[in-house]
Amino acid sequence: MEKYQHQKIEKKWQKIWQEKKLFQAEEGAKKKKYYVLDMFPYPSSEGLHVGHPKGYTATDIFSRYLRMRGYNVLHPMGWDAFGLPAENYALKTGVHPAVSTAKNILNIRRQIKSLGFSYDWEREISTIDPEYYKWTQWIFLILYKRGLAYEAEVPINFCPSCKTGLANEEVVGGKCERCGSRVTRKNLRQWLLKITAYADRLLKDLDHLDWPEKIKIMQKNWIGRSEGTEIKFPIPNSPLQISVFTTRPDTLFGATYMVLAPEHPLVEKLTIARQKDQIRKYQEETRHKSDLERTDLIKEKSGVFTGSYAINPVNDEKIPIWIADYVLLGYGTGAIMAVPAHDQRDFEFAKKFDLPVIEVISSSGKAHKKIKKAYEGEGILINSQAFSGIKSDQAKKEITDFLIKKKLGKRAINYKLRDWIFSRQRYWGEPIPIIHCKKCGAVSVPEKDLPVKLPEVKKYQPTGTGESPLANIKEWVETKCPKCAGPGKRETNTMPQWAGSSWYYLRYLDPQNKKEAWSKKREKYWMPVDLYVGGAEHAVLHLLYARFWHKVLFDAGYVSTPEPFKKLKNQGLILGPDGEKMSKSRGNVINPDDIIEKYGADTLRMYEMFMGPFEDAVAWDAKGVEGVSRFLQKVWRMVYGKNFAGNEPDKKTAIILHKTIKKVTEDIEAFKFNTAIAAMMVFVNEMLNTPEKITKNFIEKFLLILSPFAPHLAEELWENLGHKDSIFKEKWPAYDPKLIKEEKITLVIQINGKVRDKIEVTSDIDEKEAKKQAQASVKVQKFIGNKEVKKVIFVPQKLINLVV
Ligand code: ANZ
Ligand code: ZN
């Protein structure tokens, strides 16, 4: 008998599937559709990680299963190919990012193909392809036309020695990752996208999504909606006012000082001559700090008095105005009223600078003699004149109404979400399709001139003025204004890596379309994505950006659903054999190529599904791989070259089969691949005990349920049984519920925890029926007699315990 040679059969079937285009999604079919999407990979030079196949195998099993159930399945793959590593590599070696990226794609495509996934390769896309990014630019222009893309001076991280803007990830401990110099903040002209205009919808529509609760909560926190009051504090003998945003207007009588963010525009006007030097010095120090450092709760508070005062609008008290770095310019109004008795940061600040602490909220309604730390909860107002004795909730309303009447307040909603800084001073990204004209301002590149192609450059070094290397290419930068035909200059900033991945699932619908980004008809048929699978690390940014773009496209009439991804699943990490996160430096990285070569793709696929629950992080275990490999060899020996007699199996054997079909079917639907595989393993062991009972029809059904998991092996054995056509053109086997019902099991009967009898019952017996039959047992009656059954413990299919 021939041995199981994975290398031979896997290559063979991958070739046949490809040639026959077996997994192509159909256009114009009347069938029910299902869109199964994987998060597409970044083609890194390291190639595929064993973590990738975990998600990809799950979606592959699911897609193959759905096709066998008669669905028209769209299951595509592509490359998220712009990105920093390729550009940094170019900086070091001079190799064009397009060259290194193409090489990486070649390698990672080979790896993905070697796993036998059923992608529709006709729909492969790459975000760096001008035919692709043409439409990324087109979407940017939709945003621009709708007033959702704008230019502004924004403080960004800037390295004074590299003379370039840095992403947050490139700042390590306040220093430039590349040269180690101290990073400072610099205002640079940037393009921003107005995602804040969609904050409420991005929040509300989460409710309708079938996503992990954990991810929804992360998005909610990121959007960070809070309701509160904006209060104006007048400045005596001046037309100026300071606006603050607070969620606690009930604490207004406890405000004993105010704080402006050091960059606040009023600081200049409010600082008295004597304080100017100190204030300037403090402002300068703040420029070197990140928001994260500034708001760190355990850090020692610091600040400087401006010399000016404001008036508390509820009691006309004069309170001093300070600046301090714990107040951020970018949140609320960039200024706060400080209530030391009820905000711990304010409390620490007040202690340090000897400012008064006035208790105005008390849980009991009584004042405390000494305050050792801020009480941040709600309660009953004290020391608050006419509002004393009222509960926080009510007081928030009444005090706000009072301020509204005095025209010194209004209700306000604030979001933590900021507009999305969308430009990068980088080469390897989509050019932003804008031309700057002295007369006409920022003008869209006309659609007929898209794509604005990325030109060749000689040097990838940033220019030193905070502009991208594109600014060095005079012939490219200098162009004509599309509006007035006067001289124009191209925008030299490029888009961030998030751009291409914010809409790629739409291009898969219609990747060859030269006239449109996608056709309306296809969009209507395929969208939304029914199932999206990927790592939880994309919980916030990618998923939020894609939802934002999708909503804009929805408003502009280009898509028909308000949300792109109906259902989301996150695969858990695969850890190294040592239980730690895999990393080169730890030396615990498993290379999928090695596993495929030694054991085969089917073993790798099945092992990754068998490791544990799909969402859990599980450590790699070489013994587990061996176990799965032995299982597949067992299946091979059970089937290959055998002549099975008869067609219908005997009843007892049929029951086992139908039970297994039911279990595997339900587990695939629930993404419980590990228990589906366990059931198949049990099944095979039982069959090997009575090999004479295996019939042809019977073994075929088993191969059908195995096929999504180990497609190459199943296909080869299917052929070996005499079939001319692919197993993947077959229907998924149905199970017979009647047969399963007839299955008998042994139920253990306990009285007060002691085994007293064992009876044969049907496997679907419920608690009520089990109790009845147990009480009918003669052996049991001896122990119960006339006693009353006080409690019943029932373990389905196993035991019943009567407590008397
Ligand atoms: C007075 C007050 C009293 C506050 C009190 C809290 C407790 P969330 O829920 O996150 O929206 N705040 C407002 N703008 C700020 C800024 N730019 N930088 C730092 N802190 C700022 O928080 C709202 C609260 O955060 C506001 O309510 C304000 O402090 C502070 F017993 O105002 B509160
Ligand atoms: Zn012009």
GROMACS .gro file of C-alpha atoms in nm, residues 504-711:
model
  208
  504TYR     CA    1  -0.988   4.708   0.036
  505TYR     CA    2  -1.285   4.481   0.109
  506LEU     CA    3  -1.479   4.686  -0.149
  507ARG     CA    4  -1.221   4.650  -0.425
  508TYR     CA    5  -1.234   4.270  -0.397
  509LEU     CA    6  -1.589   4.294  -0.526
  510ASP     CA    7  -1.474   4.426  -0.858
  511PRO     CA    8  -1.093   4.431  -0.877
  512GLN     CA    9  -1.064   4.452  -1.255
  513ASN     CA   10  -1.302   4.745  -1.295
  514LYS     CA   11  -1.123   5.028  -1.478
  515LYS     CA   12  -1.415   5.269  -1.481
  516GLU     CA   13  -1.530   5.259  -1.122
  517ALA     CA   14  -1.393   5.158  -0.785
  518TRP     CA   15  -1.665   4.891  -0.782
  519SER     CA   16  -1.996   4.846  -0.956
  520LYS     CA   17  -2.313   4.927  -0.766
  521LYS     CA   18  -2.463   4.596  -0.867
  522ARG     CA   19  -2.182   4.393  -0.720
  523GLU     CA   20  -2.176   4.604  -0.407
  524LYS     CA   21  -2.546   4.545  -0.355
  525TYR     CA   22  -2.509   4.173  -0.396
  526TRP     CA   23  -2.197   4.110  -0.185
  527MET     CA   24  -2.199   4.366   0.093
  528PRO     CA   25  -2.177   4.366   0.389
  529VAL     CA   26  -1.887   4.140   0.473
  530ASP     CA   27  -2.063   3.857   0.656
  531LEU     CA   28  -1.761   3.743   0.852
  532TYR     CA   29  -1.434   3.925   0.916
  533VAL     CA   30  -1.151   3.743   1.095
  534GLY     CA   31  -0.826   3.888   1.224
  535GLY     CA   32  -0.615   3.977   1.525
  536ALA     CA   33  -0.753   4.177   1.816
  537GLU     CA   34  -0.462   4.422   1.782
  538HIS     CA   35  -0.666   4.594   1.510
  539ALA     CA   36  -0.954   4.653   1.749
  540VAL     CA   37  -0.937   5.026   1.733
  541LEU     CA   38  -0.751   5.195   1.452
  542HIS     CA   39  -0.806   4.983   1.142
  543LEU     CA   40  -1.160   4.888   1.228
  544LEU     CA   41  -1.257   5.241   1.324
  545TYR     CA   42  -1.100   5.398   1.015
  546ALA     CA   43  -1.267   5.146   0.784
  547ARG     CA   44  -1.604   5.204   0.950
  548PHE     CA   45  -1.556   5.580   0.912
  549TRP     CA   46  -1.474   5.564   0.539
  550HIS     CA   47  -1.760   5.322   0.486
  551LYS     CA   48  -2.006   5.561   0.645
  552VAL     CA   49  -1.880   5.847   0.430
  553LEU     CA   50  -1.922   5.628   0.120
  554PHE     CA   51  -2.269   5.538   0.245
  555ASP     CA   52  -2.363   5.905   0.279
  556ALA     CA   53  -2.223   5.973  -0.068
  557GLY     CA   54  -2.438   5.692  -0.210
  558TYR     CA   55  -2.157   5.456  -0.312
  559VAL     CA   56  -2.238   5.174  -0.072
  560SER     CA   57  -2.573   5.042   0.042
  561THR     CA   58  -2.499   4.937   0.400
  562PRO     CA   59  -2.413   5.167   0.691
  563GLU     CA   60  -2.158   4.925   0.831
  564PRO     CA   61  -1.894   4.719   0.647
  565PHE     CA   62  -1.840   4.418   0.875
  566LYS     CA   63  -2.142   4.238   1.014
  567LYS     CA   64  -1.965   3.977   1.220
  568LEU     CA   65  -1.614   3.988   1.360
  569LYS     CA   66  -1.400   3.715   1.514
  570ASN     CA   67  -1.054   3.747   1.663
  571GLN     CA   68  -0.812   3.460   1.665
  572GLY     CA   69  -0.605   3.414   1.978
  573LEU     CA   70  -0.227   3.438   1.958
  574ILE     CA   71  -0.009   3.138   1.900
  575LEU     CA   72   0.262   3.159   2.164
  576GLY     CA   73   0.606   3.002   2.147
  577PRO     CA   74   0.667   2.656   2.296
  578ASP     CA   75   0.783   2.839   2.612
  579GLY     CA   76   0.443   3.005   2.650
  580GLU     CA   77   0.584   3.349   2.566
  581LYS     CA   78   0.500   3.569   2.272
  582MET     CA   79   0.700   3.454   1.969
  583SER     CA   80   0.989   3.684   1.887
  584LYS     CA   81   1.320   3.662   1.710
  585SER     CA   82   1.510   3.784   2.013
  586ARG     CA   83   1.363   3.509   2.230
  587GLY     CA   84   1.440   3.252   1.964
  588ASN     CA   85   1.101   3.084   2.004
  589VAL     CA   86   0.966   3.147   1.656
  590ILE     CA   87   0.816   2.856   1.463
  591ASN     CA   88   0.840   2.886   1.087
  592PRO     CA   89   0.535   2.750   0.903
  593ASP     CA   90   0.753   2.646   0.607
  594ASP     CA   91   0.938   2.397   0.829
  595ILE     CA   92   0.618   2.240   0.958
  596ILE     CA   93   0.468   2.213   0.610
  597GLU     CA   94   0.779   2.048   0.477
  598LYS     CA   95   0.800   1.792   0.752
  599TYR     CA   96   0.434   1.716   0.821
  600GLY     CA   97   0.235   1.880   0.545
  601ALA     CA   98  -0.012   2.165   0.520
  602ASP     CA   99  -0.304   1.951   0.631
  603THR     CA  100  -0.128   1.871   0.957
  604LEU     CA  101  -0.037   2.236   1.018
  605ARG     CA  102  -0.392   2.349   0.944
  606MET     CA  103  -0.549   2.087   1.161
  607TYR     CA  104  -0.303   2.131   1.443
  608GLU     CA  105  -0.364   2.505   1.461
  609MET     CA  106  -0.735   2.439   1.480
  610PHE     CA  107  -0.691   2.165   1.739
  611MET     CA  108  -0.463   2.361   1.976
  612GLY     CA  109  -0.748   2.508   2.175
  613PRO     CA  110  -1.049   2.738   2.147
  614PHE     CA  111  -1.012   2.967   1.848
  615GLU     CA  112  -1.012   3.292   2.050
  616ASP     CA  113  -0.762   3.172   2.311
  617ALA     CA  114  -0.387   3.228   2.320
  618VAL     CA  115  -0.223   2.886   2.319
  619ALA     CA  116   0.141   2.777   2.327
  620TRP     CA  117   0.289   2.579   2.040
  621ASP     CA  118   0.339   2.212   2.124
  622ALA     CA  119   0.550   1.990   1.900
  623LYS     CA  120   0.384   1.680   2.047
  624GLY     CA  121   0.045   1.810   1.943
  625VAL     CA  122   0.170   1.844   1.586
  626GLU     CA  123   0.287   1.482   1.597
  627GLY     CA  124  -0.050   1.372   1.729
  628VAL     CA  125  -0.241   1.539   1.448
  629SER     CA  126   0.001   1.398   1.194
  630ARG     CA  127  -0.055   1.045   1.330
  631PHE     CA  128  -0.429   1.096   1.308
  632LEU     CA  129  -0.413   1.189   0.941
  633GLN     CA  130  -0.193   0.888   0.869
  634LYS     CA  131  -0.447   0.669   1.043
  635VAL     CA  132  -0.722   0.806   0.820
  636TRP     CA  133  -0.504   0.740   0.519
  637ARG     CA  134  -0.445   0.377   0.616
  638MET     CA  135  -0.812   0.329   0.693
  639VAL     CA  136  -0.917   0.434   0.343
  640TYR     CA  137  -0.640   0.423   0.088
  641GLY     CA  138  -0.658   0.131  -0.154
  642LYS     CA  139  -0.941  -0.038   0.038
  643ASN     CA  140  -1.236  -0.205  -0.123
  644PHE     CA  141  -1.536  -0.138   0.092
  645ALA     CA  142  -1.818  -0.388   0.073
  646GLY     CA  143  -2.184  -0.288   0.085
  647ASN     CA  144  -2.329   0.056   0.100
  648GLU     CA  145  -2.546   0.116   0.405
  649PRO     CA  146  -2.375   0.059   0.738
  650ASP     CA  147  -2.550  -0.126   1.018
  651LYS     CA  148  -2.759   0.083   1.251
  652LYS     CA  149  -2.518   0.112   1.539
  653THR     CA  150  -2.239   0.227   1.309
  654ALA     CA  151  -2.474   0.466   1.131
  655ILE     CA  152  -2.563   0.628   1.461
  656ILE     CA  153  -2.199   0.698   1.535
  657LEU     CA  154  -2.155   0.855   1.193
  658HIS     CA  155  -2.462   1.074   1.218
  659LYS     CA  156  -2.367   1.189   1.563
  660THR     CA  157  -2.026   1.291   1.431
  661ILE     CA  158  -2.176   1.474   1.132
  662LYS     CA  159  -2.404   1.667   1.366
  663LYS     CA  160  -2.122   1.759   1.600
  664VAL     CA  161  -1.885   1.871   1.324
  665THR     CA  162  -2.158   2.072   1.150
  666GLU     CA  163  -2.257   2.255   1.464
  667ASP     CA  164  -1.900   2.313   1.573
  668ILE     CA  165  -1.796   2.465   1.239
  669GLU     CA  166  -2.088   2.705   1.261
  670ALA     CA  167  -1.984   2.802   1.612
  671PHE     CA  168  -1.613   2.830   1.527
  672LYS     CA  169  -1.537   2.546   1.768
  673PHE     CA  170  -1.292   2.372   1.544
  674ASN     CA  171  -1.101   2.202   1.822
  675THR     CA  172  -1.400   2.003   1.944
  676ALA     CA  173  -1.503   1.920   1.586
  677ILE     CA  174  -1.161   1.765   1.532
  678ALA     CA  175  -1.178   1.580   1.864
  679ALA     CA  176  -1.510   1.428   1.754
  680MET     CA  177  -1.356   1.310   1.427
  681MET     CA  178  -1.067   1.155   1.616
  682VAL     CA  179  -1.305   0.962   1.842
  683PHE     CA  180  -1.495   0.852   1.535
  684VAL     CA  181  -1.188   0.715   1.359
  685ASN     CA  182  -1.081   0.522   1.666
  686GLU     CA  183  -1.421   0.360   1.698
  687MET     CA  184  -1.417   0.266   1.332
  688LEU     CA  185  -1.078   0.107   1.355
  689ASN     CA  186  -1.215  -0.128   1.623
  690THR     CA  187  -1.463  -0.272   1.374
  691PRO     CA  188  -1.312  -0.211   1.031
  692GLU     CA  189  -1.532  -0.480   0.877
  693LYS     CA  190  -1.835  -0.259   0.934
  694ILE     CA  191  -1.708   0.032   0.723
  695THR     CA  192  -1.899   0.068   0.399
  696LYS     CA  193  -1.824   0.292   0.102
  697ASN     CA  194  -2.110   0.532   0.145
  698PHE     CA  195  -2.020   0.559   0.508
  699ILE     CA  196  -1.655   0.642   0.459
  700GLU     CA  197  -1.745   0.896   0.193
  701LYS     CA  198  -1.958   1.088   0.436
  702PHE     CA  199  -1.672   1.096   0.680
  703LEU     CA  200  -1.434   1.228   0.412
  704LEU     CA  201  -1.683   1.502   0.334
  705ILE     CA  202  -1.682   1.635   0.688
  706LEU     CA  203  -1.305   1.602   0.710
  707SER     CA  204  -1.248   1.781   0.380
  708PRO     CA  205  -1.261   2.146   0.494
  709PHE     CA  206  -1.001   2.069   0.761
  710ALA     CA  207  -0.759   1.850   0.564
  711PRO     CA  208  -0.856   1.933   0.206
   0.00000   0.00000   0.00000
